[in-house]
Structures are given as structure tokens and as C-alpha cells.
Short mmCIF file of C-alpha atoms in Angstrom, two decimals:
data_model
loop_
_atom_site.label_atom_id
_atom_site.label_comp_id
_atom_site.label_asym_id
_atom_site.label_seq_id
_atom_site.Cartn_x
_atom_site.Cartn_y
_atom_site.Cartn_z
CA MET A 1 306.26 24.62 -31.40
CA ASN A 2 302.78 24.78 -32.85
CA THR A 3 301.91 21.79 -35.01
CA ARG A 4 299.16 20.54 -37.25
CA ILE A 5 298.29 16.95 -38.07
CA GLU A 6 299.04 15.62 -41.54
CA HIS A 7 298.50 12.11 -42.82
CA ASP A 8 299.82 9.75 -45.47
CA THR A 9 299.39 6.05 -46.16
CA MET A 10 301.26 5.21 -42.94
CA GLY A 11 298.97 7.28 -40.72
CA GLU A 12 299.04 10.64 -38.97
CA ILE A 13 302.04 12.73 -37.94
CA ALA A 14 302.53 16.18 -36.40
CA VAL A 15 304.05 18.79 -38.72
CA PRO A 16 305.23 22.31 -37.79
CA ALA A 17 302.25 24.60 -38.28
CA ASP A 18 304.33 27.39 -39.83
CA HIS A 19 305.65 25.21 -42.67
CA HIS A 20 304.03 23.98 -45.85
CA TRP A 21 305.37 20.46 -46.16
CA GLY A 22 303.41 17.33 -45.37
CA ALA A 23 303.67 13.95 -43.73
CA GLN A 24 306.29 12.32 -45.93
CA THR A 25 308.64 15.28 -45.61
CA GLN A 26 308.23 15.19 -41.84
CA ARG A 27 308.95 11.47 -41.67
CA SER A 28 312.14 11.99 -43.64
CA LEU A 29 313.20 14.83 -41.33
CA GLU A 30 312.76 12.59 -38.31
CA ASN A 31 314.29 9.44 -39.80
CA PHE A 32 317.39 10.89 -41.49
CA LYS A 33 319.19 13.18 -39.08
CA ILE A 34 322.44 12.58 -40.94
CA GLY A 35 325.18 15.03 -41.83
CA GLY A 36 323.11 18.16 -42.13
CA GLN A 37 323.89 18.73 -45.82
CA ARG A 38 320.63 19.70 -47.48
CA GLN A 39 319.56 18.75 -50.94
CA PRO A 40 321.25 21.26 -53.25
CA LYS A 41 319.17 24.32 -54.00
CA GLU A 42 319.87 23.65 -57.67
CA ILE A 43 317.97 20.36 -57.38
CA ILE A 44 314.95 22.09 -55.86
CA THR A 45 315.05 24.69 -58.64
CA ALA A 46 315.24 21.89 -61.21
CA PHE A 47 312.23 20.19 -59.63
CA ALA A 48 310.34 23.48 -59.85
CA TYR A 49 311.02 23.60 -63.58
CA LEU A 50 310.10 19.94 -63.98
CA LYS A 51 306.86 20.07 -61.97
CA GLU A 52 305.65 23.09 -63.92
CA ALA A 53 306.43 21.36 -67.21
CA CYS A 54 304.70 18.17 -66.02
CA ALA A 55 301.63 20.10 -64.93
CA LYS A 56 301.32 21.78 -68.31
CA ALA A 57 301.79 18.46 -70.10
CA ASN A 58 299.17 16.85 -67.88
CA ALA A 59 296.74 19.66 -68.65
CA ALA A 60 297.34 19.18 -72.37
CA ALA A 61 296.68 15.45 -71.91
CA GLY A 62 293.47 16.10 -69.95
CA LYS A 63 294.77 14.81 -66.62
CA LEU A 64 294.71 18.22 -64.92
CA THR A 65 292.46 21.21 -65.40
CA ALA A 66 293.93 24.45 -66.68
CA ALA A 67 293.35 25.97 -63.22
CA GLN A 68 295.19 23.13 -61.50
CA ALA A 69 298.12 23.41 -63.88
CA GLU A 70 298.29 27.16 -63.40
CA ALA A 71 298.28 26.74 -59.61
CA VAL A 72 301.25 24.37 -59.86
CA SER A 73 303.02 26.74 -62.25
CA THR A 74 302.54 29.74 -59.97
CA VAL A 75 304.04 27.97 -56.97
CA CYS A 76 306.90 26.58 -59.04
CA ARG A 77 307.84 30.05 -60.24
CA GLU A 78 307.93 31.26 -56.65
CA ILE A 79 310.11 28.31 -55.65
CA ARG A 80 312.57 29.16 -58.42
CA GLU A 81 312.64 32.75 -57.23
CA GLY A 82 313.74 31.52 -53.79
CA LYS A 83 310.58 32.53 -51.96
CA TRP A 84 310.12 29.15 -50.27
CA ASP A 85 313.68 27.98 -49.65
CA GLU A 86 313.00 27.07 -46.01
CA GLU A 87 310.32 24.61 -47.10
CA PHE A 88 312.92 22.18 -48.43
CA PRO A 89 314.83 20.96 -45.35
CA LEU A 90 315.66 17.38 -46.35
CA VAL A 91 319.23 16.14 -46.25
CA VAL A 92 321.25 14.44 -48.96
CA TRP A 93 321.59 11.24 -46.94
CA GLN A 94 318.10 9.84 -47.38
CA THR A 95 316.56 7.28 -49.70
CA GLY A 96 318.84 6.72 -52.68
CA SER A 97 316.07 7.35 -55.20
CA GLY A 98 315.34 10.81 -53.83
CA THR A 99 311.69 9.85 -53.27
CA GLN A 100 311.39 11.98 -50.16
CA THR A 101 312.67 15.07 -51.94
CA ASN A 102 310.23 14.49 -54.78
CA MET A 103 307.44 14.25 -52.22
CA ASN A 104 308.74 17.28 -50.33
CA VAL A 105 308.32 19.29 -53.53
CA ASN A 106 304.90 17.74 -54.23
CA GLU A 107 303.65 18.47 -50.71
CA VAL A 108 304.83 22.07 -50.67
CA ILE A 109 303.24 22.76 -54.05
CA ALA A 110 299.97 21.15 -52.95
CA HIS A 111 299.81 23.04 -49.65
CA LEU A 112 300.61 26.41 -51.16
CA ALA A 113 298.10 25.87 -53.96
CA ALA A 114 295.43 24.91 -51.42
CA GLU A 115 296.04 28.12 -49.46
CA ARG A 116 295.19 29.98 -52.67
CA GLY A 117 292.00 28.09 -53.29
CA GLU A 118 293.08 25.26 -55.59
CA ALA A 119 292.93 21.90 -53.83
CA LEU A 120 295.62 19.54 -55.09
CA HIS A 121 296.69 16.14 -53.86
CA PRO A 122 300.49 15.81 -53.75
CA ASN A 123 300.39 12.37 -55.41
CA ASP A 124 297.26 12.39 -57.52
CA GLN A 125 297.66 15.83 -59.10
CA VAL A 126 301.13 17.30 -58.47
CA ASN A 127 302.83 13.94 -59.13
CA ALA A 128 300.43 12.89 -61.90
CA SER A 129 302.07 10.80 -64.67
CA GLN A 130 305.29 10.73 -62.66
CA SER A 131 307.35 8.60 -60.29
CA SER A 132 310.21 9.60 -58.06
CA ASN A 133 312.17 7.13 -60.18
CA ASP A 134 311.91 9.32 -63.28
CA THR A 135 311.53 12.76 -61.70
CA TYR A 136 314.67 12.74 -59.55
CA PRO A 137 316.92 11.52 -62.39
CA SER A 138 315.35 14.18 -64.61
CA ALA A 139 315.82 16.91 -62.00
CA LEU A 140 319.40 15.71 -61.56
CA HIS A 141 320.09 16.22 -65.28
CA ILE A 142 318.20 19.53 -65.44
CA ALA A 143 320.16 20.91 -62.49
CA ALA A 144 323.46 19.69 -63.92
CA ALA A 145 322.75 21.13 -67.36
CA LEU A 146 321.66 24.50 -65.94
CA SER A 147 324.73 24.72 -63.71
CA VAL A 148 327.08 23.89 -66.57
CA ALA A 149 325.39 26.20 -69.07
CA ASN A 150 324.62 29.16 -66.82
CA LYS A 151 327.39 29.09 -64.22
CA VAL A 152 330.50 27.10 -65.08
CA LEU A 153 330.81 27.90 -68.77
CA PRO A 154 330.29 31.69 -68.46
CA ALA A 155 332.76 31.94 -65.56
CA ALA A 156 335.37 29.80 -67.30
CA GLU A 157 335.03 31.73 -70.54
CA ARG A 158 335.49 35.02 -68.70
CA LEU A 159 338.69 33.59 -67.22
CA ALA A 160 339.86 32.61 -70.70
CA GLU A 161 339.15 36.16 -71.89
CA ALA A 162 341.34 37.52 -69.09
CA PHE A 163 344.20 35.32 -70.27
CA GLU A 164 343.61 36.50 -73.82
CA LYS A 165 343.99 40.11 -72.68
CA LEU A 166 347.18 39.28 -70.79
CA GLU A 167 348.48 37.55 -73.90
CA ALA A 168 347.73 40.60 -76.04
CA ALA A 169 349.36 43.00 -73.57
CA TYR A 170 352.85 41.46 -73.96
CA PRO A 171 353.12 40.22 -77.56
CA ASP A 172 356.93 40.34 -77.86
CA LEU A 173 358.19 39.62 -74.35
CA ILE A 174 360.58 36.64 -74.42
CA ARG A 175 361.35 34.43 -71.44
CA ILE A 176 363.22 31.23 -70.78
CA GLY A 177 361.18 28.06 -70.99
CA ARG A 178 361.24 25.34 -68.36
CA THR A 179 360.64 21.61 -68.64
CA HIS A 180 361.09 19.12 -65.77
CA LEU A 181 361.61 22.23 -63.59
CA GLN A 182 364.88 22.76 -65.48
CA ASP A 183 365.89 25.45 -67.97
CA ALA A 184 364.69 24.88 -71.53
CA THR A 185 364.62 26.89 -74.75
CA PRO A 186 363.00 30.36 -74.95
CA LEU A 187 359.42 31.21 -75.78
CA LYS A 188 357.26 34.27 -75.73
CA PHE A 189 355.39 35.04 -72.54
CA ALA A 190 352.30 35.41 -74.74
CA GLN A 191 352.81 31.89 -76.04
CA GLU A 192 352.81 30.51 -72.52
CA VAL A 193 349.69 32.50 -71.64
CA SER A 194 347.99 31.20 -74.78
CA GLY A 195 348.54 27.73 -73.33
CA TRP A 196 346.81 28.78 -70.12
CA ARG A 197 343.94 30.20 -72.15
CA GLU A 198 343.51 26.92 -74.01
CA LEU A 199 343.72 24.96 -70.75
CA VAL A 200 340.49 26.72 -69.82
CA LEU A 201 338.79 26.60 -73.22
CA ALA A 202 339.43 22.92 -73.99
CA PRO A 203 337.35 21.66 -71.02
CA CYS A 204 334.67 24.17 -71.99
CA ARG A 205 334.37 22.40 -75.35
CA MET A 206 334.12 19.11 -73.48
CA LEU A 207 331.38 20.51 -71.25
CA ARG A 208 329.39 21.63 -74.29
CA LEU A 209 329.60 18.09 -75.64
CA ALA A 210 328.40 16.79 -72.28
CA LEU A 211 325.39 19.13 -72.31
CA GLY A 212 323.87 17.12 -75.12
CA GLU A 213 323.86 14.01 -72.93
CA LEU A 214 322.68 15.83 -69.81
CA CYS A 215 319.72 17.19 -71.75
CA ARG A 216 318.40 13.64 -72.31
CA LEU A 217 315.77 13.08 -69.61
CA ALA A 218 314.24 10.05 -67.91
CA ILE A 219 310.83 11.70 -67.52
CA GLY A 220 308.04 9.54 -68.87
CA GLY A 221 309.62 6.32 -67.67
CA THR A 222 307.67 6.43 -64.39
CA ALA A 223 308.48 3.52 -62.05
CA VAL A 224 310.67 1.09 -64.03
CA GLY A 225 310.95 2.60 -67.51
CA THR A 226 307.72 1.29 -69.03
CA GLY A 227 305.86 4.60 -68.71
CA LEU A 228 303.00 3.11 -66.69
CA ASN A 229 300.30 5.73 -65.85
CA ALA A 230 301.79 8.35 -68.20
CA PRO A 231 299.91 9.60 -71.28
CA LYS A 232 301.14 8.92 -74.78
CA CYS A 233 303.95 11.31 -75.85
CA TYR A 234 304.07 12.67 -72.31
CA ASP A 235 307.87 12.75 -72.29
CA GLU A 236 308.00 14.91 -75.40
CA MET A 237 305.31 17.25 -74.06
CA VAL A 238 307.26 17.74 -70.81
CA CYS A 239 310.53 18.35 -72.65
CA ARG A 240 308.88 20.86 -74.97
CA GLU A 241 307.71 22.83 -71.94
CA LEU A 242 311.17 22.59 -70.37
CA ARG A 243 312.79 23.93 -73.53
CA GLN A 244 310.53 26.97 -73.32
CA LEU A 245 311.10 27.47 -69.61
CA THR A 246 314.90 27.05 -69.55
CA GLY A 247 316.16 27.75 -73.06
CA LEU A 248 318.08 24.45 -73.03
CA ASP A 249 317.46 21.68 -75.56
CA PHE A 250 315.94 19.01 -73.31
CA GLN A 251 314.87 15.84 -75.08
CA PRO A 252 313.35 12.55 -73.91
CA ASP A 253 315.85 9.77 -73.46
CA GLY A 254 314.91 7.23 -76.10
CA ASN A 255 315.53 4.31 -73.75
CA LYS A 256 313.95 4.87 -70.37
CA PHE A 257 315.37 1.61 -68.99
CA HIS A 258 318.80 3.15 -69.54
CA ALA A 259 317.75 6.57 -68.27
CA LEU A 260 316.43 5.33 -64.92
CA THR A 261 319.37 3.14 -64.00
CA SER A 262 322.42 4.73 -65.62
CA LYS A 263 324.24 7.87 -64.56
CA ASP A 264 326.78 7.72 -67.37
CA ALA A 265 325.90 11.20 -68.66
CA LEU A 266 326.64 12.64 -65.23
CA VAL A 267 329.95 10.77 -65.10
CA PHE A 268 330.83 12.10 -68.57
CA ALA A 269 329.90 15.68 -67.69
CA HIS A 270 331.70 15.58 -64.36
CA GLY A 271 334.74 14.21 -66.16
CA ALA A 272 334.82 17.48 -68.08
CA LEU A 273 334.51 19.37 -64.80
CA LYS A 274 337.44 17.34 -63.48
CA ALA A 275 339.41 18.19 -66.64
CA LEU A 276 338.79 21.88 -65.96
CA ALA A 277 339.83 21.40 -62.34
CA ALA A 278 343.02 19.59 -63.37
CA ASN A 279 343.91 22.35 -65.83
CA LEU A 280 343.18 25.08 -63.31
CA MET A 281 345.48 23.29 -60.87
CA LYS A 282 348.25 23.40 -63.48
CA ILE A 283 347.71 27.08 -64.27
CA ALA A 284 347.61 28.09 -60.60
CA ASN A 285 350.80 26.15 -59.90
CA ASP A 286 352.57 27.77 -62.87
CA ILE A 287 351.60 31.23 -61.71
CA ARG A 288 352.54 30.77 -58.07
CA TRP A 289 355.90 29.21 -58.97
CA GLN A 290 356.70 32.08 -61.32
CA ALA A 291 355.56 34.63 -58.74
CA SER A 292 357.64 33.03 -55.97
CA GLY A 293 359.95 35.35 -54.12
CA PRO A 294 360.02 38.26 -53.88
CA ARG A 295 363.83 37.96 -53.75
CA CYS A 296 364.69 34.30 -53.33
CA GLY A 297 362.32 32.71 -55.81
CA MET A 298 361.72 32.88 -59.55
CA GLY A 299 360.15 36.31 -59.28
CA GLU A 300 359.23 36.56 -62.96
CA LEU A 301 355.61 37.50 -62.31
CA HIS A 302 354.02 40.02 -59.96
CA ILE A 303 350.55 39.06 -58.77
CA PRO A 304 348.12 41.22 -56.78
CA GLU A 305 348.86 41.60 -53.08
CA ASN A 306 345.40 41.07 -51.62
CA GLU A 307 345.99 40.45 -47.91
CA PRO A 308 348.78 39.87 -45.38
CA GLY A 309 350.25 36.40 -45.75
CA SER A 310 351.58 35.63 -42.31
CA SER A 311 350.64 36.17 -38.70
CA ILE A 312 354.32 36.12 -37.68
CA MET A 313 356.36 37.32 -40.69
CA PRO A 314 355.66 41.01 -41.33
CA GLY A 315 355.32 42.06 -44.94
CA LYS A 316 354.85 38.55 -46.28
CA VAL A 317 352.30 38.19 -49.09
CA ASN A 318 351.21 34.80 -50.38
CA PRO A 319 349.62 33.54 -53.64
CA THR A 320 346.32 32.91 -51.91
CA GLN A 321 344.11 32.94 -54.99
CA CYS A 322 346.28 30.22 -56.53
CA GLU A 323 345.95 28.22 -53.34
CA ALA A 324 342.17 28.56 -53.38
CA VAL A 325 342.13 27.29 -56.97
CA THR A 326 344.20 24.25 -56.09
CA MET A 327 342.07 23.38 -53.07
CA ALA A 328 338.89 23.64 -55.14
CA ALA A 329 340.50 21.43 -57.76
CA VAL A 330 341.34 18.78 -55.17
CA GLN A 331 337.72 18.78 -53.96
CA VAL A 332 336.39 18.40 -57.50
CA MET A 333 338.69 15.43 -58.08
CA GLY A 334 337.36 13.82 -54.90
CA ASN A 335 333.79 14.51 -56.00
CA ASP A 336 334.54 12.80 -59.29
CA ALA A 337 335.49 9.63 -57.48
CA ALA A 338 332.23 9.71 -55.50
CA ILE A 339 330.15 10.22 -58.65
CA GLY A 340 331.94 7.41 -60.46
CA PHE A 341 331.36 4.98 -57.60
CA ALA A 342 327.73 6.06 -57.32
CA ALA A 343 327.10 5.58 -61.03
CA SER A 344 328.48 2.04 -60.86
CA GLN A 345 325.81 1.03 -58.36
CA GLY A 346 322.70 0.87 -60.52
CA ASN A 347 320.78 -2.30 -59.64
CA PHE A 348 318.11 -3.70 -61.94
CA GLN A 349 315.78 -0.81 -62.93
CA LEU A 350 317.09 2.00 -60.74
CA ASN A 351 320.22 3.71 -59.49
CA VAL A 352 319.82 4.41 -55.78
CA PHE A 353 322.74 6.79 -55.31
CA LEU A 354 321.02 9.82 -56.82
CA PRO A 355 321.14 12.40 -54.01
CA VAL A 356 324.86 11.86 -53.36
CA SER A 357 325.50 12.21 -57.09
CA ALA A 358 323.51 15.43 -57.20
CA TYR A 359 325.28 16.83 -54.15
CA ASN A 360 328.77 16.17 -55.48
CA PHE A 361 328.05 17.40 -58.99
CA GLN A 362 326.53 20.64 -57.78
CA LEU A 363 329.35 21.20 -55.30
CA SER A 364 331.86 20.83 -58.13
CA ALA A 365 329.96 23.13 -60.46
CA ARG A 366 329.57 25.77 -57.76
CA LEU A 367 333.23 25.58 -56.75
CA LEU A 368 334.52 25.82 -60.31
CA ALA A 369 332.24 28.70 -61.26
CA ASP A 370 333.16 30.62 -58.12
CA VAL A 371 336.89 29.91 -58.26
CA CYS A 372 337.11 30.91 -61.94
CA GLU A 373 335.53 34.24 -61.05
CA SER A 374 337.69 34.81 -57.99
CA PHE A 375 340.92 33.76 -59.71
CA ARG A 376 340.17 36.04 -62.65
CA ALA A 377 339.19 39.11 -60.63
CA HIS A 378 341.76 38.86 -57.83
CA CYS A 379 344.76 37.39 -59.59
CA VAL A 380 344.84 36.98 -63.37
CA GLU A 381 343.67 40.48 -64.24
CA GLY A 382 346.44 41.90 -62.04
CA ILE A 383 349.38 39.82 -63.31
CA VAL A 384 352.38 41.89 -64.42
CA PRO A 385 355.55 40.23 -65.75
CA ASP A 386 358.91 41.39 -64.39
CA ARG A 387 360.73 42.19 -67.63
CA GLU A 388 364.14 42.65 -66.01
CA ARG A 389 364.02 39.34 -64.14
CA MET A 390 362.83 37.53 -67.26
CA ALA A 391 365.65 39.03 -69.31
CA GLU A 392 368.22 38.17 -66.65
CA ASN A 393 367.12 34.54 -66.49
CA LEU A 394 366.88 34.31 -70.25
CA ASN A 395 370.38 35.59 -70.85
CA ASN A 396 371.81 33.46 -68.07
CA SER A 397 370.35 30.21 -69.34
CA LEU A 398 372.65 27.54 -70.73
CA MET A 399 369.86 26.06 -72.83
CA LEU A 400 370.36 28.77 -75.41
CA VAL A 401 373.03 26.34 -76.55
CA THR A 402 370.28 24.38 -78.32
CA CYS A 403 370.37 26.73 -81.29
CA LEU A 404 374.08 25.91 -81.76
CA THR A 405 373.40 22.21 -82.38
CA PRO A 406 372.88 22.57 -86.16
CA LYS A 407 376.22 24.43 -86.38
CA ILE A 408 378.54 22.52 -84.02
CA GLY A 409 376.64 19.29 -83.29
CA TYR A 410 374.83 17.95 -80.24
CA GLU A 411 377.85 16.56 -78.38
CA ARG A 412 379.97 19.68 -78.74
CA ALA A 413 377.02 21.85 -77.77
CA ALA A 414 376.51 19.73 -74.65
CA GLY A 415 380.20 20.11 -73.83
CA CYS A 416 379.91 23.89 -74.05
CA ALA A 417 376.94 23.94 -71.67
CA LYS A 418 378.68 21.67 -69.16
CA LYS A 419 381.89 23.67 -69.32
CA ALA A 420 380.05 26.94 -68.66
CA LEU A 421 378.13 25.40 -65.76
CA ARG A 422 381.23 23.79 -64.25
CA GLU A 423 383.40 26.90 -64.51
CA GLY A 424 380.71 29.46 -63.74
CA THR A 425 381.16 31.32 -67.02
CA THR A 426 378.74 32.40 -69.68
CA LEU A 427 377.84 30.14 -72.54
CA ARG A 428 379.51 32.58 -74.94
CA GLU A 429 382.78 32.40 -73.03
CA ALA A 430 382.72 28.60 -73.04
CA VAL A 431 382.13 28.43 -76.79
CA LEU A 432 384.89 30.91 -77.55
CA ASN A 433 387.36 29.20 -75.17
CA LEU A 434 386.81 25.92 -76.98
CA GLY A 435 387.45 27.67 -80.28
CA LEU A 436 384.20 26.41 -81.79
CA LEU A 437 382.90 29.79 -83.00
CA THR A 438 384.02 33.38 -83.22
CA GLY A 439 382.27 35.99 -81.12
CA GLU A 440 380.54 37.35 -84.21
CA GLU A 441 379.29 33.90 -85.19
CA PHE A 442 378.01 33.22 -81.68
CA ASP A 443 376.17 36.55 -81.51
CA GLU A 444 374.57 35.95 -84.89
CA ILE A 445 373.32 32.47 -84.01
CA VAL A 446 372.39 32.81 -80.33
CA ARG A 447 369.49 35.22 -80.57
CA PRO A 448 366.47 34.29 -78.43
CA GLU A 449 364.08 36.16 -80.70
CA LYS A 450 364.97 33.68 -83.47
CA MET A 451 364.31 30.67 -81.20
CA ILE A 452 360.61 31.15 -80.48
CA SER A 453 359.24 29.43 -83.56
CA GLY A 454 359.88 26.03 -85.02
CA GLN A 455 361.21 27.38 -88.30
CA GLU A 456 364.96 27.43 -88.90
CA ALA A 457 366.36 30.77 -90.02
#
């Protein structure tokens, strides 16, 4: 491998000649051969937004020339476009402040700018008015906000729209309800689907609330929150540039001592991701239970048959999209625990669990965005209720007896249900045998279509 010699404050080190990073990146590569999980691409993209905004703010403050700022901006745009992805090889399991990733970005920007005729020092110019202690927390929030706003929310809202269409397609279909996995009173299929729709939309509202906190940035705090070496109003200048670059409402955190050491906004936002995961788990379980069969299960829903389900049982088809949803949900719940533990470990003026927090948050956001899309396209949009099976189960349910309670009382109604179950008869036969109602009275009262609202007839 051809190398070149780079140097930093610790001396000289050989760096691969065909790459654009410098000495500090190389030291990290050699010292942290752990796990293999790279810093999330979303973090590198966030740094590329942040470094461009910082360069423009520094130019406005007179700390960089217009040419220097433009050189930084040009490289940052290329990084965001994915042109230099292989220049960011560092793993998650490095220094807890993310210093080496900050310097990886600084070095790559400086080297690429120098190749184009604009000499920049990775610390003195690219990192001007900054510290790893305020840039990594800021990049962490930028990446989280962008992932929530541009990936998770659009995918989740498309899933909710698919449920809304399913709801509208079957406005009058009535089915038996189930609570505790036991028969309950009837409801419309559309009513149940509306619950699924809201199970997706409610966490979306929570995520929008969380965006406001994620958009509060640590930038301008520099090393310990005092803003040492940063120009006056630097934080606002950077955030103004970020608003223009991203379209999101980034604002300076008013208390930099909080911003550098606390990850409470990330915990709050990931809690909303966990809420979405928990709700998706519930929806997927509902659907796969109701699609169980095809002959020996509930069989009230037909879901798309996407691939063979067994290597030994011919013709078997499984609810694989539902299973993917539930596995993703389990992973998100595990990630939430990691983020919560990491956030609790801020010591003095800095939290040093930043890369692991970034990794877990981005994994959750990616999983949820992807699984919402897959679940929608390969399952939800193809759901078809089995009207005959629903009607059979509805008419066979003993819990229709509930509507008789106002007429014959709770205890007598319970006796009718138990008699029918014990003797294997219909509920109607049990009521008539006990002489509690005439056939005409029973037929007038026990009408499922009258039981799907809370209003008495």
C-alpha cells in the first residue's frame, strides 16, 4: 500500500496515499479496531451541514476569507452527495466525545480543499470557533432531526394513509370484538382499522414535539460551554445558515452547559420512536393473529402471499412482513435502553457516550422508516377481510348477549351465555328455552348493527 506522511501534535504517521484523511483519523483507525460498525452516514452528513454553516458564520465574523469559506462549502456539499463516503472509516467505538470523527471530517475537508488550491488547516480554519465538544452534540441533533423529519415521519404517515384507505373500503363491515383474547361485543372493521391508523399517527405527533428539542443545538459552547474562542453571536449565525441549508428550525440552545452534557432531547425523541415501535408491534400482532390459518386459525383477514413460508411444508405461507415489523420493534426497544443509559452518564461538562447514542438513534430511525414502508407496500395495502368468516364468528359469538342486559339483567344474561356454551346451542335457543324472551323479541334486540355505537336504541 502506498502511503504518505502526515503529522499532528503527536508526531508523524503514515497514511494511505489514496485517501484524504490525516494523522488523527489514521491514529483512530489503528487504535480502535473494535466492532467494525462505522459512524452512521447520517452523522457524517450532519457534520457536512454543520461545517458549511460554521464556515459561513466564520466568514461573516471575519475569521475566514470568503474563498476559504467557499472551499469548505464546496467540499461539504460533495460529502452530503455521497461522493466521499469512503473517506470516513472510523468506528462507533472510539472516544466518547466523537473527537476523532470531528477531526476526520476536518482533515478530509482540508485535504480536498488543498487539492483545489485553497490551503486550510483542519484545526485552525475548518474547526475555527468550534470544539469537538460542541460540534458532535450538534451533529447528533442535526442528524436525529433530519432522520425524524425526512425519513420516519413521511414513512409513518404513508402507512397511516394506507390504513385510512382500508378503513374507507369497508365502512359497514361488522365483526366480533375480542378482549383478553376472548370474544367481546361487535364493532365495525373500519373502527378497528381506525385504531391502527391512530396507533401510527399518535407517535408522529410525539415526534413532531420532539423535533423542537432536537433543533436546539450546542454549537457555540466550544469546549465546556463558555464559548471560548467563538465570536459573539456565533451560535445564532451558524443556526441561521443551518435553517437555510436544511429547512429545519435550528436554534441555539440557550444554556450551553446543559447542551454539552445532557442528551435529554435525544432520550425524549427516541422515546417517541419507541412508542411508534410499540404500536407497530401491536398492529402487526393483531394482523397476523387475524390472518392465522388458513383453515385452523382465525382466518378473518387475507394478507398478501409474498414468498413460500416453509422449507418442509409445501404450500405454507407465513405473515413475514408482520414478523419483520415485530423484530424491528424489538431492536428499537433495545436501542432505547442503550440511549437511556448513555444519557445518564454525563460527567461534569460533557457526555462521553455520544457515538453510541448516535449509532442507536440512527439505527432505530432507519429501521422504523424502512419497516413502515415495507409493511405498507407488502402487507397493509393488500389486506382483504374475509366477510364470510367474520359473519360466521360474529353470529356464533355468545357475547351478543351483552345487549340483552338492559332487558333481562346481567345475571340472567350470563346464565343464557353459560347455558348455550355448556349445551352447544345458539344463544337464541338458550334464551328461548329459559323463557326469558320470545323469538321476535330476541331478534329485535340482538342485532349487531345496533351494537357498534355507545348509544342505546
